[in-house]
CSV table of C-alpha atoms and ligand atoms in Angstrom, one decimal:
chain,number,residue,atom,x,y,z
A,1,MET,CA,-38.7,-63.9,-24.3
A,2,LYS,CA,-37.2,-63.9,-20.8
A,3,ILE,CA,-33.5,-63.0,-21.0
A,4,GLY,CA,-30.7,-62.7,-18.5
A,5,ILE,CA,-27.6,-60.8,-19.4
A,6,ILE,CA,-24.4,-61.3,-17.3
A,7,GLY,CA,-22.2,-58.3,-17.4
A,8,THR,CA,-23.6,-54.8,-17.7
A,9,GLY,CA,-20.8,-53.0,-19.4
A,10,TYR,CA,-20.3,-51.4,-22.9
A,11,VAL,CA,-21.8,-54.5,-24.5
A,12,GLY,CA,-24.2,-55.9,-21.9
A,13,LEU,CA,-26.0,-52.6,-21.1
A,14,PRO,CA,-26.8,-51.5,-24.7
A,15,THR,CA,-27.8,-55.1,-25.6
A,16,GLY,CA,-30.1,-55.4,-22.6
A,17,VAL,CA,-31.7,-52.0,-23.3
A,18,GLY,CA,-32.1,-52.9,-27.0
A,19,LEU,CA,-33.6,-56.3,-26.3
A,20,ALA,CA,-36.0,-54.8,-23.7
A,21,GLU,CA,-37.1,-52.2,-26.3
A,22,LEU,CA,-37.9,-55.0,-28.6
A,23,GLY,CA,-40.4,-56.3,-26.0
A,24,ASN,CA,-38.4,-58.9,-24.2
A,25,ASP,CA,-38.2,-59.2,-20.4
A,26,VAL,CA,-34.6,-58.5,-19.6
A,27,THR,CA,-32.6,-58.8,-16.4
A,28,CYS,CA,-29.1,-57.4,-16.4
A,29,ILE,CA,-26.8,-59.0,-13.9
A,30,ASP,CA,-23.5,-57.6,-12.7
A,31,LYS,CA,-21.4,-58.4,-9.7
A,32,ASP,CA,-20.4,-54.7,-9.4
A,33,LEU,CA,-22.8,-53.5,-6.7
A,34,ASN,CA,-22.2,-49.8,-7.4
A,35,LYS,CA,-23.0,-50.2,-11.0
A,36,ILE,CA,-26.2,-52.1,-10.2
A,37,ASP,CA,-27.2,-49.6,-7.5
A,38,SER,CA,-26.7,-46.8,-9.9
A,39,LEU,CA,-28.6,-48.5,-12.7
A,40,LYS,CA,-31.5,-49.4,-10.4
A,41,ASN,CA,-31.8,-45.8,-9.4
A,42,GLY,CA,-32.0,-44.4,-12.9
A,43,LYS,CA,-28.4,-43.3,-13.2
A,44,ILE,CA,-26.8,-44.5,-16.4
A,45,THR,CA,-23.2,-45.8,-16.0
A,46,ILE,CA,-21.8,-45.3,-19.5
A,47,PHE,CA,-22.2,-42.7,-22.3
A,48,GLU,CA,-23.7,-43.9,-25.6
A,49,ASP,CA,-25.8,-41.8,-27.9
A,50,GLY,CA,-29.5,-42.6,-27.4
A,51,LEU,CA,-28.9,-45.1,-24.7
A,52,GLU,CA,-30.2,-43.1,-21.7
A,53,GLU,CA,-33.7,-42.4,-23.1
A,54,LEU,CA,-34.3,-46.1,-24.0
A,55,TYR,CA,-32.9,-47.2,-20.7
A,56,LEU,CA,-35.2,-44.9,-18.7
A,57,LYS,CA,-38.2,-45.8,-20.8
A,58,ASN,CA,-37.7,-49.6,-20.3
A,59,ILE,CA,-37.0,-49.5,-16.5
A,60,LYS,CA,-40.2,-47.4,-16.2
A,61,ASN,CA,-42.3,-49.9,-18.1
A,62,GLY,CA,-40.8,-52.9,-16.2
A,63,LYS,CA,-39.1,-54.6,-19.2
A,64,LEU,CA,-35.6,-53.9,-17.9
A,65,LYS,CA,-34.4,-54.9,-14.5
A,66,PHE,CA,-31.0,-54.9,-12.8
A,67,THR,CA,-29.7,-57.3,-10.1
A,68,THR,CA,-26.5,-58.6,-8.5
A,69,SER,CA,-28.2,-62.0,-8.0
A,70,MET,CA,-27.4,-64.7,-10.6
A,71,LYS,CA,-30.4,-66.6,-9.4
A,72,ASP,CA,-32.9,-63.8,-10.1
A,73,GLY,CA,-31.4,-63.2,-13.6
A,74,VAL,CA,-31.0,-66.8,-14.7
A,75,GLU,CA,-33.9,-68.7,-13.2
A,76,ASN,CA,-36.7,-69.3,-15.8
A,77,ALA,CA,-34.8,-67.5,-18.5
A,78,ASP,CA,-35.1,-68.8,-22.1
A,79,LEU,CA,-31.8,-67.2,-23.0
A,80,VAL,CA,-28.8,-66.1,-20.9
A,81,MET,CA,-26.1,-64.0,-22.6
A,82,ILE,CA,-22.6,-63.9,-21.1
A,83,ALA,CA,-21.2,-60.4,-21.8
A,84,VAL,CA,-18.3,-60.2,-19.3
A,85,GLY,CA,-14.8,-58.9,-20.0
A,86,THR,CA,-12.1,-61.0,-21.6
A,87,PRO,CA,-9.1,-58.7,-20.9
A,88,PRO,CA,-5.6,-59.5,-22.1
A,89,HIS,CA,-3.3,-61.5,-19.9
A,90,PRO,CA,-0.6,-59.0,-18.8
A,91,VAL,CA,2.2,-61.2,-20.0
A,92,THR,CA,1.1,-63.6,-22.8
A,93,LYS,CA,-1.7,-61.2,-24.0
A,94,GLU,CA,-4.0,-64.2,-24.5
A,95,ALA,CA,-7.6,-63.6,-23.6
A,96,ASP,CA,-8.0,-64.0,-19.8
A,97,MET,CA,-11.0,-66.3,-19.4
A,98,LYS,CA,-11.5,-66.1,-15.7
A,99,TYR,CA,-14.6,-63.9,-15.9
A,100,ILE,CA,-16.2,-66.2,-18.5
A,101,TYR,CA,-15.5,-69.4,-16.6
A,102,ALA,CA,-16.7,-67.9,-13.3
A,103,ALA,CA,-19.9,-66.7,-14.9
A,104,ALA,CA,-20.5,-70.2,-16.4
A,105,GLU,CA,-19.9,-71.8,-13.0
A,106,GLU,CA,-22.2,-69.3,-11.2
A,107,LEU,CA,-25.1,-69.5,-13.6
A,108,ALA,CA,-25.1,-73.3,-13.9
A,109,GLU,CA,-27.1,-74.2,-10.8
A,110,TYR,CA,-29.9,-71.8,-11.7
A,111,ILE,CA,-30.8,-73.2,-15.1
A,112,THR,CA,-34.5,-74.2,-15.0
A,113,GLY,CA,-36.1,-75.7,-18.2
A,114,TYR,CA,-34.4,-75.5,-21.6
A,115,THR,CA,-32.1,-72.5,-21.7
A,116,VAL,CA,-29.8,-71.2,-24.4
A,117,ILE,CA,-26.5,-69.9,-23.1
A,118,ALA,CA,-25.0,-67.4,-25.5
A,119,ASN,CA,-21.4,-66.2,-25.4
A,120,LYS,CA,-21.6,-62.5,-26.4
A,121,SER,CA,-18.1,-61.8,-25.2
A,122,THR,CA,-15.2,-62.1,-27.6
A,123,VAL,CA,-13.8,-65.5,-26.7
A,124,PRO,CA,-11.0,-67.8,-27.9
A,125,ILE,CA,-11.9,-70.6,-30.3
A,126,GLY,CA,-13.2,-73.5,-28.3
A,127,THR,CA,-14.7,-71.5,-25.4
A,128,GLY,CA,-18.2,-72.8,-26.3
A,129,ASP,CA,-17.0,-76.3,-25.6
A,130,GLU,CA,-15.4,-75.2,-22.3
A,131,VAL,CA,-18.5,-73.4,-21.1
A,132,GLU,CA,-20.6,-76.4,-22.0
A,133,LYS,CA,-18.4,-78.6,-20.0
A,134,ILE,CA,-18.3,-76.3,-16.9
A,135,ILE,CA,-22.1,-76.1,-16.8
A,136,LYS,CA,-22.5,-79.9,-17.3
A,137,ASP,CA,-20.0,-80.6,-14.6
A,138,LYS,CA,-21.8,-78.3,-12.2
A,139,ASN,CA,-25.4,-79.2,-13.0
A,140,LYS,CA,-25.9,-82.7,-14.4
A,141,LYS,CA,-29.6,-82.2,-14.9
A,142,ALA,CA,-29.4,-78.9,-16.8
A,143,ASP,CA,-31.2,-78.8,-20.2
A,144,PHE,CA,-29.2,-76.3,-22.2
A,145,ASP,CA,-27.2,-75.5,-25.3
A,146,VAL,CA,-24.3,-73.1,-25.6
A,147,VAL,CA,-24.1,-70.9,-28.7
A,148,SER,CA,-21.6,-68.2,-29.8
A,149,LEU,CA,-23.3,-64.9,-30.5
A,150,PRO,CA,-20.4,-62.4,-31.2
A,151,GLU,CA,-21.1,-58.8,-30.7
A,152,PHE,CA,-20.2,-56.4,-33.6
A,153,LEU,CA,-21.5,-53.1,-32.2
A,154,ARG,CA,-19.2,-50.1,-32.4
A,155,GLU,CA,-18.8,-48.1,-29.3
A,156,GLY,CA,-20.2,-44.6,-29.9
A,157,PHE,CA,-22.9,-46.1,-32.1
A,158,ALA,CA,-24.0,-49.0,-29.9
A,159,ILE,CA,-27.7,-48.2,-30.0
A,160,HIS,CA,-27.7,-47.4,-33.7
A,161,ASP,CA,-25.9,-50.7,-34.4
A,162,PHE,CA,-28.1,-52.7,-32.1
A,163,PHE,CA,-31.2,-51.7,-34.2
A,164,ASN,CA,-29.4,-51.8,-37.6
A,165,PRO,CA,-27.0,-54.7,-37.5
A,166,ASP,CA,-25.0,-55.4,-40.7
A,167,ARG,CA,-25.1,-59.1,-39.8
A,168,ILE,CA,-26.1,-61.3,-36.9
A,169,VAL,CA,-23.8,-64.3,-36.6
A,170,VAL,CA,-25.0,-67.3,-34.6
A,171,GLY,CA,-22.6,-70.1,-33.9
A,172,SER,CA,-24.7,-73.1,-33.0
A,173,ASN,CA,-24.3,-76.8,-33.1
A,174,SER,CA,-27.9,-77.3,-32.1
A,175,GLY,CA,-31.0,-76.8,-34.2
A,176,ARG,CA,-33.1,-76.2,-31.1
A,177,ALA,CA,-30.9,-73.3,-29.9
A,178,SER,CA,-30.8,-71.9,-33.4
A,179,ASP,CA,-34.6,-71.7,-33.4
A,180,VAL,CA,-34.5,-69.7,-30.2
A,181,LEU,CA,-32.1,-67.2,-31.7
A,182,ARG,CA,-34.1,-67.1,-34.9
A,183,THR,CA,-37.2,-66.1,-32.9
A,184,LEU,CA,-35.2,-63.5,-30.9
A,185,TYR,CA,-33.9,-61.7,-34.0
A,186,LYS,CA,-37.1,-62.0,-36.0
A,187,PRO,CA,-37.5,-58.2,-36.0
A,188,PHE,CA,-34.3,-57.9,-38.0
A,189,GLU,CA,-35.0,-60.7,-40.5
A,190,ASN,CA,-35.6,-58.3,-43.4
A,191,LYS,CA,-32.9,-55.8,-42.7
A,192,SER,CA,-29.8,-57.7,-41.8
A,193,ASN,CA,-28.0,-60.8,-42.8
A,194,MET,CA,-28.4,-63.7,-40.4
A,195,LEU,CA,-25.7,-66.3,-40.5
A,196,PHE,CA,-25.9,-69.7,-38.8
A,197,VAL,CA,-22.5,-71.3,-38.7
A,198,LYS,CA,-20.6,-73.8,-36.7
A,199,ARG,CA,-19.9,-72.6,-33.1
A,200,ARG,CA,-16.1,-72.5,-33.7
A,201,SER,CA,-16.5,-70.6,-37.0
A,202,SER,CA,-18.5,-68.0,-35.2
A,203,GLU,CA,-15.9,-67.6,-32.6
A,204,THR,CA,-13.3,-67.2,-35.3
A,205,ILE,CA,-15.4,-64.7,-37.3
A,206,LYS,CA,-15.3,-62.2,-34.5
A,207,TYR,CA,-11.5,-62.3,-34.2
A,208,ALA,CA,-10.9,-62.4,-37.9
A,209,SER,CA,-13.1,-59.4,-38.4
A,210,ASN,CA,-11.5,-57.3,-35.7
A,211,ALA,CA,-8.0,-58.2,-36.9
A,212,PHE,CA,-8.9,-57.3,-40.4
A,213,LEU,CA,-10.2,-53.9,-39.4
A,214,ALA,CA,-7.1,-53.3,-37.3
A,215,MET,CA,-4.9,-54.1,-40.3
A,216,LYS,CA,-7.0,-51.8,-42.5
A,217,ILE,CA,-6.3,-48.9,-40.0
A,218,HIS,CA,-2.7,-49.8,-39.9
A,219,TYR,CA,-2.5,-50.0,-43.7
A,220,ILE,CA,-3.9,-46.4,-44.2
A,221,ASN,CA,-1.5,-45.2,-41.4
A,222,GLU,CA,1.4,-46.6,-43.4
A,223,MET,CA,0.0,-45.0,-46.6
A,224,ALA,CA,-0.2,-41.7,-44.7
A,225,ASN,CA,3.5,-42.1,-43.9
A,226,PHE,CA,4.2,-42.9,-47.5
A,227,CYS,CA,2.2,-39.9,-48.8
A,228,GLU,CA,4.2,-37.5,-46.5
A,229,LYS,CA,7.4,-38.7,-48.2
A,230,VAL,CA,6.3,-38.6,-51.8
A,231,ASP,CA,4.2,-35.4,-51.5
A,232,ALA,CA,0.8,-37.0,-52.1
A,233,ASP,CA,-2.4,-36.3,-50.0
A,234,VAL,CA,-3.7,-39.3,-48.0
A,235,PHE,CA,-7.2,-37.8,-48.1
A,236,GLU,CA,-7.2,-38.0,-51.9
A,237,VAL,CA,-5.6,-41.4,-51.9
A,238,ALA,CA,-8.1,-42.8,-49.4
A,239,GLN,CA,-10.9,-41.4,-51.5
A,240,GLY,CA,-9.5,-42.9,-54.6
A,241,MET,CA,-9.1,-46.3,-52.9
A,242,GLY,CA,-12.4,-46.2,-51.1
A,243,THR,CA,-14.5,-45.8,-54.2
A,244,ASP,CA,-13.4,-49.3,-55.3
A,245,THR,CA,-16.2,-51.4,-53.8
A,246,ARG,CA,-13.7,-54.3,-53.3
A,247,ILE,CA,-11.9,-52.0,-50.8
A,248,GLY,CA,-14.7,-49.9,-49.4
A,249,ASN,CA,-14.3,-46.4,-47.9
A,250,LYS,CA,-14.6,-47.3,-44.2
A,251,PHE,CA,-11.6,-47.5,-41.9
A,252,LEU,CA,-9.5,-45.5,-44.3
A,253,ASN,CA,-8.9,-42.5,-42.0
A,254,PRO,CA,-5.3,-42.2,-40.9
A,255,GLY,CA,-4.7,-41.3,-37.3
A,256,PRO,CA,-2.6,-42.0,-34.2
A,257,GLY,CA,-3.1,-45.7,-34.3
A,258,TYR,CA,-6.1,-47.8,-33.2
A,259,GLY,CA,-7.0,-48.3,-29.5
A,260,GLY,CA,-10.0,-49.1,-27.4
A,261,SER,CA,-10.9,-52.2,-25.5
A,262,CYS,CA,-11.2,-54.5,-28.5
A,263,PHE,CA,-8.7,-54.1,-31.4
A,264,PRO,CA,-5.5,-54.2,-29.3
A,265,LYS,CA,-6.7,-57.1,-27.1
A,266,ASP,CA,-8.3,-59.1,-29.9
A,267,THR,CA,-5.4,-58.8,-32.3
A,268,ASN,CA,-3.1,-60.0,-29.5
A,269,ALA,CA,-5.4,-62.8,-28.5
A,270,MET,CA,-5.6,-64.0,-32.1
A,271,ALA,CA,-1.8,-63.9,-32.6
A,272,TYR,CA,-1.4,-65.9,-29.4
A,273,MET,CA,-4.0,-68.5,-30.5
A,274,ALA,CA,-2.2,-68.8,-33.9
A,275,ARG,CA,1.2,-69.3,-32.2
A,276,GLN,CA,-0.3,-72.0,-30.0
A,277,ASN,CA,-1.6,-73.6,-33.2
A,278,CYS,CA,1.8,-73.4,-35.0
A,279,ILE,CA,0.6,-70.7,-37.4
A,280,ASN,CA,2.4,-67.4,-38.0
A,281,LEU,CA,-0.2,-64.7,-38.6
A,282,SER,CA,2.5,-62.3,-39.8
A,283,LEU,CA,0.2,-59.5,-41.0
A,284,ILE,CA,-1.4,-59.4,-37.6
A,285,GLU,CA,1.9,-59.6,-35.7
A,286,THR,CA,3.3,-56.7,-37.8
A,287,THR,CA,0.1,-54.7,-37.3
A,288,ILE,CA,0.3,-55.1,-33.5
A,289,LYS,CA,4.0,-54.1,-33.4
A,290,ARG,CA,3.7,-51.1,-35.7
A,291,ASN,CA,0.5,-49.9,-34.1
A,292,ASP,CA,2.2,-49.9,-30.6
A,293,GLU,CA,5.1,-48.0,-32.1
A,294,ARG,CA,2.9,-45.4,-33.7
A,295,LYS,CA,1.8,-43.9,-30.4
A,296,ALA,CA,5.5,-43.1,-29.6
A,297,GLU,CA,6.0,-41.8,-33.1
A,298,MET,CA,3.0,-39.4,-32.7
A,299,ALA,CA,4.4,-38.2,-29.4
A,300,GLU,CA,7.7,-37.5,-31.2
A,301,ARG,CA,5.9,-35.4,-33.8
A,302,ILE,CA,4.5,-33.3,-31.0
A,303,ILE,CA,7.9,-33.0,-29.3
A,304,ASN,CA,9.5,-32.0,-32.6
A,305,ALA,CA,6.9,-29.3,-33.2
A,306,VAL,CA,7.7,-27.4,-29.9
A,307,SER,CA,11.0,-25.9,-29.0
A,308,ASP,CA,11.4,-27.5,-25.6
A,309,VAL,CA,8.9,-30.1,-24.5
A,310,ALA,CA,9.6,-29.6,-20.8
A,311,LYS,CA,8.9,-25.9,-21.0
A,312,SER,CA,6.0,-26.0,-23.4
A,313,LYS,CA,2.3,-26.0,-22.5
A,314,ILE,CA,0.6,-28.6,-24.5
A,315,GLY,CA,-3.2,-28.3,-24.9
A,316,VAL,CA,-5.0,-31.5,-25.7
A,317,LEU,CA,-8.4,-32.0,-27.3
A,318,GLY,CA,-9.7,-35.5,-26.8
A,319,LEU,CA,-9.0,-38.3,-24.4
A,320,ALA,CA,-11.5,-41.0,-25.3
A,321,PHE,CA,-10.2,-43.7,-27.6
A,322,LYS,CA,-12.6,-42.5,-30.3
A,323,ASN,CA,-15.5,-40.1,-30.6
A,324,GLY,CA,-19.0,-40.9,-29.2
A,325,THR,CA,-17.8,-42.7,-26.1
A,326,ASP,CA,-16.4,-42.0,-22.7
A,327,ASP,CA,-14.2,-45.1,-22.9
A,328,CYS,CA,-10.5,-44.5,-22.4
A,329,ARG,CA,-9.3,-48.1,-22.3
A,330,GLU,CA,-6.1,-48.4,-24.5
A,331,SER,CA,-6.9,-44.9,-25.7
A,332,PRO,CA,-4.2,-43.6,-28.2
A,333,ALA,CA,-4.8,-40.1,-26.7
A,334,VAL,CA,-3.9,-41.4,-23.2
A,335,GLN,CA,-0.9,-43.4,-24.5
A,336,ILE,CA,0.5,-40.4,-26.4
A,337,ILE,CA,0.1,-38.2,-23.3
A,338,GLU,CA,2.0,-40.9,-21.3
A,339,HIS,CA,4.8,-40.9,-23.9
A,340,LEU,CA,5.0,-37.1,-23.7
A,341,ILE,CA,5.2,-37.2,-19.9
A,342,GLU,CA,8.0,-39.8,-20.2
A,343,LYS,CA,9.9,-37.5,-22.5
A,344,GLY,CA,9.7,-34.6,-20.0
A,345,ALA,CA,6.4,-32.8,-20.7
A,346,LYS,CA,5.3,-31.1,-17.5
A,347,ASN,CA,2.5,-28.9,-18.6
A,348,ILE,CA,-0.3,-30.7,-20.4
A,349,LYS,CA,-3.9,-29.6,-20.1
A,350,ALA,CA,-6.6,-31.7,-21.7
A,351,PHE,CA,-10.3,-31.6,-22.5
A,352,ASP,CA,-12.8,-34.2,-23.6
A,353,PRO,CA,-16.5,-33.7,-23.9
A,354,LYS,CA,-17.4,-37.1,-22.3
A,355,ALA,CA,-14.3,-38.9,-21.1
A,356,LEU,CA,-12.7,-36.6,-18.5
A,357,ASP,CA,-13.8,-38.8,-15.5
A,358,ASN,CA,-12.4,-42.0,-17.0
A,359,ALA,CA,-9.2,-40.3,-18.2
A,360,LYS,CA,-8.6,-38.9,-14.7
A,361,GLN,CA,-8.7,-42.5,-13.3
A,362,ILE,CA,-5.8,-43.4,-15.5
A,363,LEU,CA,-3.7,-40.2,-15.8
A,364,LYS,CA,-4.5,-38.9,-12.3
A,365,ASN,CA,-2.7,-35.6,-11.5
A,366,GLN,CA,0.0,-36.1,-14.1
A,367,ILE,CA,-1.8,-33.6,-16.3
A,368,SER,CA,-4.4,-30.9,-15.6
A,369,TYR,CA,-8.0,-31.0,-17.0
A,370,ALA,CA,-9.7,-28.2,-18.8
A,371,ILE,CA,-13.3,-27.1,-18.5
A,372,ASP,CA,-13.7,-26.7,-22.2
A,373,GLU,CA,-11.7,-26.6,-25.5
A,374,TYR,CA,-10.8,-22.9,-25.0
A,375,ASP,CA,-9.5,-23.6,-21.5
A,376,ALA,CA,-7.2,-26.3,-23.0
A,377,ALA,CA,-6.0,-23.8,-25.6
A,378,LYS,CA,-5.2,-21.0,-23.2
A,379,ASP,CA,-1.5,-20.0,-23.2
A,380,ALA,CA,-0.7,-23.2,-25.1
A,381,ASP,CA,2.4,-23.5,-27.3
A,382,ILE,CA,0.7,-26.2,-29.3
A,383,LEU,CA,-2.9,-27.6,-29.4
A,384,VAL,CA,-3.1,-31.3,-30.3
A,385,VAL,CA,-6.3,-33.0,-31.5
A,386,LEU,CA,-6.2,-36.6,-30.3
A,387,THR,CA,-9.9,-37.7,-30.5
A,388,GLU,CA,-12.1,-37.0,-33.5
A,389,TRP,CA,-15.0,-35.4,-31.6
A,390,LYS,CA,-17.2,-33.5,-34.1
A,391,GLU,CA,-17.4,-30.5,-31.8
A,392,PHE,CA,-13.7,-29.8,-32.2
A,393,ARG,CA,-14.4,-28.9,-35.8
A,394,ASP,CA,-16.8,-26.1,-34.9
A,395,LEU,CA,-14.6,-24.1,-32.5
A,396,ASP,CA,-14.2,-20.4,-32.8
A,397,PHE,CA,-10.7,-20.5,-34.2
A,398,ASN,CA,-10.2,-16.8,-34.0
A,399,LYS,CA,-10.8,-17.1,-30.2
A,400,VAL,CA,-8.5,-20.2,-30.0
A,401,LYS,CA,-5.7,-18.3,-31.8
A,402,LYS,CA,-6.0,-15.3,-29.4
A,403,LEU,CA,-5.9,-17.6,-26.4
A,404,MET,CA,-2.9,-19.5,-27.5
A,405,LYS,CA,0.7,-18.5,-26.9
A,406,THR,CA,1.8,-19.8,-30.3
A,407,PRO,CA,-0.9,-20.5,-33.0
A,408,LYS,CA,0.1,-24.1,-33.7
A,409,ILE,CA,-2.2,-27.0,-34.1
A,410,MET,CA,-1.3,-30.6,-34.6
A,411,ASP,CA,-4.3,-32.5,-35.8
A,412,LEU,CA,-3.5,-36.2,-35.4
A,413,ARG,CA,-7.1,-37.1,-36.4
A,414,ASN,CA,-7.2,-35.0,-39.6
A,415,ILE,CA,-10.6,-33.6,-38.7
A,416,LEU,CA,-9.9,-29.9,-39.2
A,417,ASN,CA,-10.2,-28.2,-42.6
A,418,PHE,CA,-6.6,-27.8,-43.8
A,419,GLU,CA,-7.1,-24.6,-45.8
A,420,GLU,CA,-9.5,-23.0,-43.3
A,421,ILE,CA,-7.1,-23.5,-40.3
A,422,LYS,CA,-4.2,-22.1,-42.3
A,423,ASN,CA,-6.3,-19.1,-43.2
A,424,PHE,CA,-6.8,-18.4,-39.6
A,425,GLY,CA,-3.1,-18.0,-39.3
A,426,PHE,CA,-2.2,-21.3,-37.6
A,427,GLU,CA,0.8,-23.4,-38.2
A,428,TYR,CA,-1.1,-26.6,-39.0
A,429,HIS,CA,0.2,-30.1,-38.9
A,430,SER,CA,-1.9,-33.1,-39.9
A,431,ILE,CA,-1.3,-36.6,-41.0
A,432,GLY,CA,-0.3,-37.8,-44.5
A,433,ARG,CA,-0.8,-34.4,-46.2
A,434,GLN,CA,2.4,-32.4,-45.7
A,435,HIS,CA,5.6,-33.2,-47.6
A,436,THR,CA,8.4,-34.2,-45.3
A,437,PRO,CA,11.0,-35.6,-47.7
A,438,CYS,CA,13.3,-38.4,-46.6
A,439,LYS,CA,16.7,-37.0,-45.7
A,440,VAL,CA,18.7,-40.0,-47.1
A,441,LYS,CA,18.1,-40.3,-50.8
B,501,NAD,P1,-17.0,-54.2,-19.6
B,501,NAD,O1,-15.7,-54.4,-18.8
B,501,NAD,O2,-17.5,-52.9,-19.9
B,501,NAD,O3,-18.2,-55.0,-18.8
B,501,NAD,C1,-18.0,-56.3,-18.3
B,501,NAD,C2,-18.9,-56.3,-17.0
B,501,NAD,O4,-19.0,-57.7,-16.6
B,501,NAD,C3,-18.4,-55.5,-15.9
B,501,NAD,O5,-19.4,-54.6,-15.4
B,501,NAD,C4,-18.2,-56.6,-14.8
B,501,NAD,O6,-18.4,-56.1,-13.5
B,501,NAD,C5,-19.1,-57.7,-15.2
B,501,NAD,N1,-18.8,-59.0,-14.7
B,501,NAD,C6,-17.6,-59.7,-14.8
B,501,NAD,N2,-17.8,-60.9,-14.3
B,501,NAD,C7,-19.0,-61.0,-13.9
B,501,NAD,C8,-19.8,-62.1,-13.3
B,501,NAD,N3,-19.2,-63.3,-13.0
B,501,NAD,N4,-21.1,-61.9,-13.0
B,501,NAD,C9,-21.6,-60.7,-13.3
B,501,NAD,N5,-21.0,-59.7,-13.9
B,501,NAD,C10,-19.7,-59.9,-14.2
B,501,NAD,O7,-16.7,-55.1,-20.9
B,501,NAD,P2,-17.3,-54.8,-22.4
B,501,NAD,O8,-16.6,-53.7,-23.0
B,501,NAD,O9,-18.8,-54.7,-22.3
B,501,NAD,O10,-16.9,-56.1,-23.1
B,501,NAD,C11,-17.5,-57.4,-22.8
B,501,NAD,C12,-17.1,-58.4,-23.8
B,501,NAD,O11,-17.6,-58.0,-25.1
B,501,NAD,C13,-15.6,-58.5,-24.1
B,501,NAD,O12,-15.3,-59.8,-24.4
B,501,NAD,C14,-15.3,-57.7,-25.3
B,501,NAD,O13,-14.2,-58.0,-26.0
B,501,NAD,C15,-16.6,-57.9,-26.1
B,501,NAD,N6,-16.9,-56.8,-27.0
B,501,NAD,C16,-16.8,-55.5,-26.6
B,501,NAD,C17,-17.2,-54.5,-27.5
B,501,NAD,C18,-17.1,-53.1,-27.1
B,501,NAD,O14,-17.3,-52.2,-27.9
B,501,NAD,N7,-16.8,-52.8,-25.8
B,501,NAD,C19,-17.7,-54.8,-28.8
B,501,NAD,C20,-17.8,-56.2,-29.2
B,501,NAD,C21,-17.4,-57.2,-28.3
């Protein structure tokens, strides 16, 4: 199949690479000239495990091409996917649709023959109708259908998830378009659930799924707070809950609150849509509010663990919003650091295995950047784990202890072994495992 993908970011690029690997002829289109130049020259623009090898293989065999020209990517394509950003509006927090609508306008004139236009971006309910209207208005003769094709990949596992999808959801009001998608996803027919639903249902499925996952994270964070007060262990509680198949064991790791480019934006967009439709999604509204507050609460924990935040050196492990990615958008690590700075911290040194460059663009010279984990720990009064990178588990903790001014670790991702770290002689703080009784009883 000949496929054009508009937007070559965290969704568009892995999707393009995966579809090329399946044998399709894929052209990735982006208006960012630097990105396209780099990708044309064999220089990958994002980090995802396994992505680079497949990308290089498929540009070499000619299955994967990159262009800034909408014409080159859309003309003669059987399928065009729109995978541009839908960032939150700075005031209302609704999804900002300017990139989607611009892409629809720009692609319309190059449609030749029957073409399926698939919205891969996460878009408000009714966007399919709007995109259809924009294309029709711009190109009266175009023979096309618009489908919703929500993306469920997890950053950090994008390639794994592309080839092993739990489910593929197609929101289509046209049998002809559904057949095109059925053909495209034939390689997955025996290993994943394929759901054909109404276009508006599909658009809703994406938001409803992300909001549910965000609430699940918020729920276990609240349970962690509860465990601390009643002297229970949230690890054990999560394990006990997670073995119930109705609950499931995923997304039951307490931490500093969810972040990233999806959950915060999608929960806000959904709450906005509900308000516009006279519905109060109270669970989601509470989740948004409490998740925002959690970052400040985590910063307070760090401040309380040192004697004077202004004079303390704070070593930070992790800046990405989660492990496996270099993405720092809405990263809890970055937000906690910003709170610390606001509260007077002057000496923060941070390390991340993949996200240093992206973090530098946000935090600039407000903090310093370490060359490795040990450099972050050197002379620190406290070492804080803010991203759950596996490599942080395997540090030489004898060395870390010798380097630090005070052997104190605050593990806000609960990734270190509680007993082991204590045996090394650290004062160890984690989440949901240490009894901090309520003062007013
Ligand atoms: P991104 O910001 O990484 O990439 C978007 C790309 O689109 C950018 O490179 C930008 O230059 C390009 N672009 C914008 N307008 C364009 C135009 N008119 N023509 C050509 N290129 C254009 O965004 P992302 O993280 O890949 O997310 C894309 C969409 O997918 C969003 O709606 C997001 O919510 C959704 N989504 C993201 C993830 C994720 O893990 N990041 C997962 C599922 C769904």
